[in-house]
Coordinates of C-alpha atoms (C1' of nucleotides) in Angstrom, one line a residue:
Chain A
X1 CA -205.5 80.1 63.2
X2 CA -207.5 82.7 61.4
X3 CA -208.5 82.7 57.8
X4 CA -206.1 85.6 57.1
X5 CA -203.2 83.8 58.7
X6 CA -203.8 80.7 56.6
X7 CA -203.5 82.7 53.5
X8 CA -200.6 84.7 54.6
X9 CA -198.2 83.2 52.0
X10 CA -200.5 84.0 49.1
X11 CA -201.1 87.4 50.5
X12 CA -197.4 88.2 50.9
X13 CA -196.7 87.0 47.4
X14 CA -199.5 89.2 46.0
X15 CA -198.2 92.3 47.7
X16 CA -194.7 91.6 46.8
X17 CA -195.5 91.3 43.1
X18 CA -197.5 94.5 43.2
X19 CA -194.7 96.4 44.9
X20 CA -193.6 99.3 42.8
X21 CA -189.9 99.9 42.5
X22 CA -190.2 103.4 44.0
X23 CA -188.7 102.2 47.3
X24 CA -185.3 102.6 45.9
X25 CA -186.1 105.3 43.5
X26 CA -187.6 107.9 45.8
X27 CA -185.5 109.2 48.6
X28 CA -186.6 108.2 52.1
X29 CA -189.0 110.9 53.6
X30 CA -187.4 113.3 56.0
X31 CA -189.6 112.1 58.8
X32 CA -187.7 108.9 58.6
X33 CA -184.5 110.7 59.5
X34 CA -184.0 110.6 63.2
X35 CA -182.9 114.3 63.3
X36 CA -185.7 115.7 61.3
X37 CA -187.5 118.6 63.0
X38 CA -190.8 117.2 61.8
X39 CA -190.3 114.6 64.5
X40 CA -191.0 117.2 67.1
X41 CA -194.2 118.3 65.4
X42 CA -195.2 114.7 65.1
X43 CA -194.7 114.1 68.8
X44 CA -196.6 117.2 69.9
X45 CA -199.4 116.3 67.6
X46 CA -199.5 112.6 68.4
X47 CA -198.9 112.7 72.1
X48 CA -201.5 111.2 74.2
X49 CA -203.9 114.1 73.9
X50 CA -202.9 116.2 70.8
X51 CA -205.1 114.6 68.2
X52 CA -208.0 114.3 70.5
X53 CA -207.8 118.0 71.4
X54 CA -207.5 118.9 67.7
X55 CA -210.5 116.7 66.9
X56 CA -212.5 118.5 69.5
X57 CA -211.6 121.9 68.2
X58 CA -212.5 120.9 64.7
X59 CA -216.1 121.5 65.6
X60 CA -215.5 125.1 66.5
X61 CA -213.8 127.3 69.1
X62 CA -214.2 126.3 72.7
X63 CA -213.3 127.4 76.1
X64 CA -210.9 125.6 78.4
X65 CA -213.5 124.0 80.6
X66 CA -215.7 122.9 77.8
X67 CA -212.7 121.4 76.0
X68 CA -211.8 119.5 79.1
X69 CA -215.3 118.1 79.5
X70 CA -215.4 117.0 75.9
X71 CA -212.1 115.2 75.9
X72 CA -212.7 112.5 78.4
X73 CA -210.1 111.8 81.0
X74 CA -207.7 114.7 80.4
X75 CA -206.5 116.6 83.4
X76 CA -206.2 120.4 83.6
X77 CA -202.5 120.1 83.6
X78 CA -202.3 118.0 80.4
X79 CA -204.9 120.1 78.6
X80 CA -203.0 123.3 79.2
X81 CA -199.7 121.6 78.2
X82 CA -201.2 120.1 75.1
X83 CA -202.8 123.4 74.0
X84 CA -199.5 125.2 74.5
X85 CA -197.8 122.6 72.3
X86 CA -200.4 123.0 69.5
X87 CA -200.0 126.8 69.9
X88 CA -196.2 126.4 69.4
X89 CA -196.8 124.8 66.0
X90 CA -199.3 127.4 65.0
X91 CA -202.2 125.0 64.9
X92 CA -204.2 126.6 67.7
X93 CA -204.9 130.2 68.6
X94 CA -205.5 131.2 72.1
X95 CA -207.6 134.3 72.8
X96 CA -207.8 135.7 76.3
X97 CA -210.8 138.0 76.7
X98 CA -209.1 139.5 79.8
X99 CA -212.3 139.5 81.8
X100 CA -212.9 138.5 85.4
X101 CA -213.7 135.8 85.8
X102 CA -211.4 134.6 83.1
X103 CA -212.7 133.8 79.7
X104 CA -210.3 132.1 77.2
X105 CA -211.2 130.6 73.9
X106 CA -209.2 128.2 71.8
X107 CA -209.7 127.9 68.0
X108 CA -208.0 126.3 65.1
X109 CA -205.9 128.4 62.9
X110 CA -206.1 127.8 59.1
X111 CA -203.0 125.6 59.5
X112 CA -204.8 123.8 62.3
X113 CA -207.8 123.1 60.2
X114 CA -205.6 121.5 57.6
X115 CA -204.1 119.3 60.3
X116 CA -207.4 118.6 61.8
X117 CA -208.7 117.3 58.5
X118 CA -206.1 114.6 58.4
X119 CA -206.6 113.9 62.1
X120 CA -210.3 113.5 61.5
X121 CA -209.6 111.0 58.7
X122 CA -207.5 108.9 61.0
X123 CA -209.5 109.0 64.2
X124 CA -212.7 108.6 62.3
X125 CA -211.3 105.5 60.6
X126 CA -210.2 104.1 64.0
X127 CA -213.6 104.6 65.4
X128 CA -215.5 103.1 62.5
X129 CA -213.1 100.3 62.1
X130 CA -213.0 99.3 65.8
X131 CA -215.4 96.4 65.3
X132 CA -213.1 94.9 62.6
X133 CA -210.0 95.6 64.7
X134 CA -211.5 94.1 67.8
X135 CA -212.3 90.9 66.0
X136 CA -208.7 90.0 66.0
X137 CA -208.4 90.5 69.8
X138 CA -210.3 87.4 70.7
X139 CA -210.1 85.2 67.6
Chain B
X1 CA -210.9 87.0 80.7
X2 CA -208.8 90.0 80.2
X3 CA -209.7 93.5 81.1
X4 CA -209.6 94.5 77.5
X5 CA -212.0 91.9 76.4
X6 CA -214.5 93.0 79.0
X7 CA -214.2 96.6 77.8
X8 CA -214.8 95.5 74.3
X9 CA -217.9 93.7 75.3
X10 CA -219.3 96.7 77.2
X11 CA -218.4 98.9 74.3
X12 CA -220.1 96.8 71.7
X13 CA -223.2 96.6 73.8
X14 CA -223.3 100.4 74.2
X15 CA -223.0 100.8 70.4
X16 CA -225.7 98.4 69.7
X17 CA -228.1 100.1 72.1
X18 CA -227.2 103.6 70.8
X19 CA -226.6 104.6 74.4
X20 CA -224.6 107.7 73.5
X21 CA -226.4 111.0 73.5
X22 CA -225.3 113.7 71.2
X23 CA -224.8 117.2 72.6
X24 CA -224.8 119.0 69.3
X25 CA -226.1 118.2 65.9
X26 CA -223.1 115.9 65.4
X27 CA -222.8 113.2 68.1
X28 CA -219.8 113.3 70.4
X29 CA -217.3 110.8 69.0
X30 CA -216.8 107.7 71.1
X31 CA -213.0 108.3 71.1
X32 CA -213.7 111.3 73.4
X33 CA -214.9 108.8 76.0
X34 CA -212.1 108.0 78.4
X35 CA -213.1 104.3 78.6
X36 CA -213.4 103.8 74.8
X37 CA -211.3 100.9 73.6
X38 CA -210.4 102.9 70.6
X39 CA -208.1 104.8 72.9
X40 CA -205.9 101.7 73.1
X41 CA -205.8 101.4 69.3
X42 CA -205.0 105.1 69.1
X43 CA -202.1 104.8 71.5
X44 CA -200.6 101.8 69.9
X45 CA -200.8 103.6 66.5
X46 CA -199.6 107.0 67.7
X47 CA -196.9 105.9 70.0
X48 CA -193.5 107.3 69.2
X49 CA -192.9 104.8 66.4
X50 CA -196.3 103.4 65.3
X51 CA -197.1 105.7 62.5
X52 CA -193.5 105.8 61.3
X53 CA -193.4 102.0 61.0
X54 CA -196.8 102.0 59.3
X55 CA -195.5 104.6 56.9
X56 CA -192.5 102.5 56.1
X57 CA -194.5 99.4 55.5
X58 CA -196.9 101.3 53.2
X59 CA -194.3 100.9 50.4
X60 CA -194.2 97.2 50.7
X61 CA -193.3 94.3 52.9
X62 CA -190.0 94.5 54.6
X63 CA -187.7 92.5 56.8
X64 CA -187.0 93.4 60.4
X65 CA -183.5 94.8 59.7
X66 CA -184.5 96.7 56.6
X67 CA -187.4 98.3 58.5
X68 CA -185.0 99.2 61.3
X69 CA -182.6 100.9 58.9
X70 CA -185.4 102.8 57.2
X71 CA -187.0 104.2 60.4
X72 CA -184.2 106.3 61.7
X73 CA -183.3 106.1 65.4
X74 CA -185.5 103.2 66.4
X75 CA -183.9 100.4 68.5
X76 CA -184.4 96.7 68.0
X77 CA -186.4 96.6 71.2
X78 CA -188.9 99.3 70.2
X79 CA -189.3 98.0 66.7
X80 CA -190.2 94.6 67.9
X81 CA -192.5 96.0 70.5
X82 CA -194.2 98.4 68.0
X83 CA -194.6 95.6 65.4
X84 CA -196.3 93.4 68.0
X85 CA -198.7 96.2 68.9
X86 CA -199.6 96.7 65.3
X87 CA -200.0 93.0 64.9
X88 CA -202.4 93.0 67.9
X89 CA -204.7 95.4 66.0
X90 CA -204.5 93.4 62.8
X91 CA -202.7 96.1 60.9
X92 CA -199.5 94.1 60.3
X93 CA -198.9 90.5 59.4
X94 CA -195.7 88.8 60.5
X95 CA -194.4 85.9 58.5
X96 CA -191.6 83.8 59.8
X97 CA -190.0 81.8 57.0
X98 CA -188.6 79.5 59.6
X99 CA -185.2 79.4 58.0
X100 CA -181.7 79.6 59.4
X101 CA -180.6 82.2 59.6
X102 CA -184.0 83.8 60.4
X103 CA -186.0 85.4 57.7
X104 CA -189.1 87.3 58.8
X105 CA -191.2 89.6 56.8
X106 CA -193.7 92.2 57.9
X107 CA -196.5 93.4 55.7
X108 CA -199.6 95.5 56.0
X109 CA -202.9 93.7 56.1
X110 CA -205.9 95.1 54.1
X111 CA -206.9 96.8 57.4
X112 CA -203.4 98.1 57.8
X113 CA -203.4 99.6 54.3
X114 CA -206.6 101.5 55.2
X115 CA -204.9 102.9 58.3
X116 CA -201.7 103.6 56.4
X117 CA -203.6 105.7 53.9
X118 CA -204.7 108.0 56.7
X119 CA -201.3 108.0 58.3
X120 CA -199.7 108.9 55.0
X121 CA -202.1 111.9 54.7
X122 CA -201.1 113.1 58.1
X123 CA -197.4 112.6 58.0
X124 CA -197.2 113.8 54.5
X125 CA -199.0 117.0 55.5
X126 CA -196.6 117.5 58.4
X127 CA -193.6 117.1 56.2
X128 CA -194.8 119.4 53.5
X129 CA -196.1 121.9 56.0
X130 CA -193.0 122.1 58.1
X131 CA -191.8 125.3 56.6
X132 CA -195.1 127.1 57.5
X133 CA -195.1 125.5 60.9
X134 CA -191.5 126.5 61.6
X135 CA -192.2 130.1 60.6
X136 CA -194.1 130.5 63.9
X137 CA -191.1 129.2 65.9
X138 CA -189.1 132.4 65.5
X139 CA -191.5 135.0 64.4
Chain C
dC1 C1' -180.8 87.6 61.2
dA2 C1' -184.2 88.5 64.4
dG3 C1' -185.1 88.8 68.1
dT4 C1' -185.5 88.5 74.0
dA5 C1' -184.0 89.7 78.9
dT6 C1' -182.5 92.8 82.0
dC7 C1' -181.2 97.0 84.0
dC8 C1' -182.0 101.7 84.7
dG9 C1' -182.4 106.7 83.6
dT10 C1' -185.7 109.9 81.8
dA11 C1' -190.0 111.7 80.1
dT12 C1' -194.8 111.8 80.8
dT13 C1' -198.7 111.9 83.5
dG14 C1' -201.9 112.2 87.5
dA15 C1' -203.2 114.0 92.0
dT16 C1' -203.4 117.6 94.9
dA17 C1' -203.0 122.1 96.3
dC18 C1' -202.9 126.8 95.2
dT19 C1' -203.8 131.5 92.6
dG20 C1' -205.7 135.8 90.2
Chain D
dC1 C1' -212.9 130.1 85.2
dA2 C1' -208.5 129.1 83.7
dG3 C1' -204.9 128.1 84.8
dT4 C1' -199.8 127.1 87.7
dA5 C1' -196.7 124.6 91.1
dT6 C1' -195.1 120.8 93.2
dC7 C1' -194.6 116.1 94.1
dA8 C1' -195.1 111.1 93.3
dA9 C1' -196.0 107.2 90.3
dT10 C1' -195.4 105.1 86.2
dA11 C1' -194.7 104.4 81.4
dC12 C1' -191.4 104.8 78.0
dG13 C1' -187.3 104.0 75.8
dG14 C1' -182.1 103.2 75.3
dA15 C1' -178.0 100.3 76.2
dT16 C1' -176.2 96.2 76.8
dA17 C1' -175.8 91.4 76.8
dC18 C1' -177.5 87.2 75.3
dT19 C1' -179.9 83.4 72.3
dG20 C1' -181.4 80.0 68.4

DNA sequence: CAGTATCCGTATTGATACTG
DNA sequence: CAGTATCAATACGGATACTG
C-alpha cells in the first residue's frame, strides 16, 4: 500500500473540513445537465483528436499535410473530420487558396485561441506530470 | 509485464536521453507522438465523462450516488468505469468505509486537484463562451 | 448503497481506394 | 495536395438483471 493510501483517512478528513458550503449554494453548472448544448462542444473538443489538433494549431497556421504529420497517428479521414468539427464551433478557420495543386491553410480564430490557451494548460500539465502519474502505475 | 509498463519504460528512457529533436524553436510536444503514454492519460481524462466527473469532484469529496446525480446522464456503469480510470492515474482516491449498507467516498488527490484546475478552466470557458460559439451555428 | 455481469446496438475509427 | 467514399473492425455506452 502506498504512502498516500495509508493516509487516506486523514486526507479525506482534511478535505472535508475545508470544503466550502458552495456546493449547495451555487447552482449546478449547465454542463452538468445532460441536455446542455455545451456537451456537444465539449465532445467535439475532447474527442480523440480535437485537443491535439488545437494544440498543434496554437503555434500558428498550418496546412493539412503538415498538421497531419505533426499530430502523430491521425488519419486523413479523422483530421478532416476533426477540423470540420472545430470549424463548426468557430474555433478554426479554413482558407482554401483555390490553387492547383490544392493549398489549404487552417488557423485558429480569436475564439480558438482562447480555447487553445485552456487546452495548452491541460495538455501541458499532463505532459509535465506524466512522471508523477506513471509512478502510480507500478507502485 | 504489461504493455503499458513497457511503454513507460521506453518513454522515460527517451526523456532521459533527450532523444526528441525539435523542429522549430519550441520542441514538438511528446503528446504529439502517437506512442506517447500521455495519450492514455489524455483519453482517460477526456473520455465522455472524465472531465465532468473531475469537475464535480473539484467541489469536494462525494459519494457514488451523489456524484451520479450531479453528473447528468451518466449511468452507474460508466461512472464506476470512469472513476476507476481516474484512480489509475492517481487523480482520484476511493475510500470504502466498509459499512453495511456500503458507504464509499471519492476525493481528488493533490494531483487530481492540479488536473481539476485545468479542467475547470476549460469547461468554464466552454460554458461561458457558449453564446459566442452558438452564434456561428446559424449565422 | 455501491457496485458487477451480461447483452447488444451504435458511434467512432482505421484501412483502403479513389478524385480534382 | 487535400481531401471524399466505402467498408470493416472495434470501442463505447446504455439497459437490464443481479449481488453483498
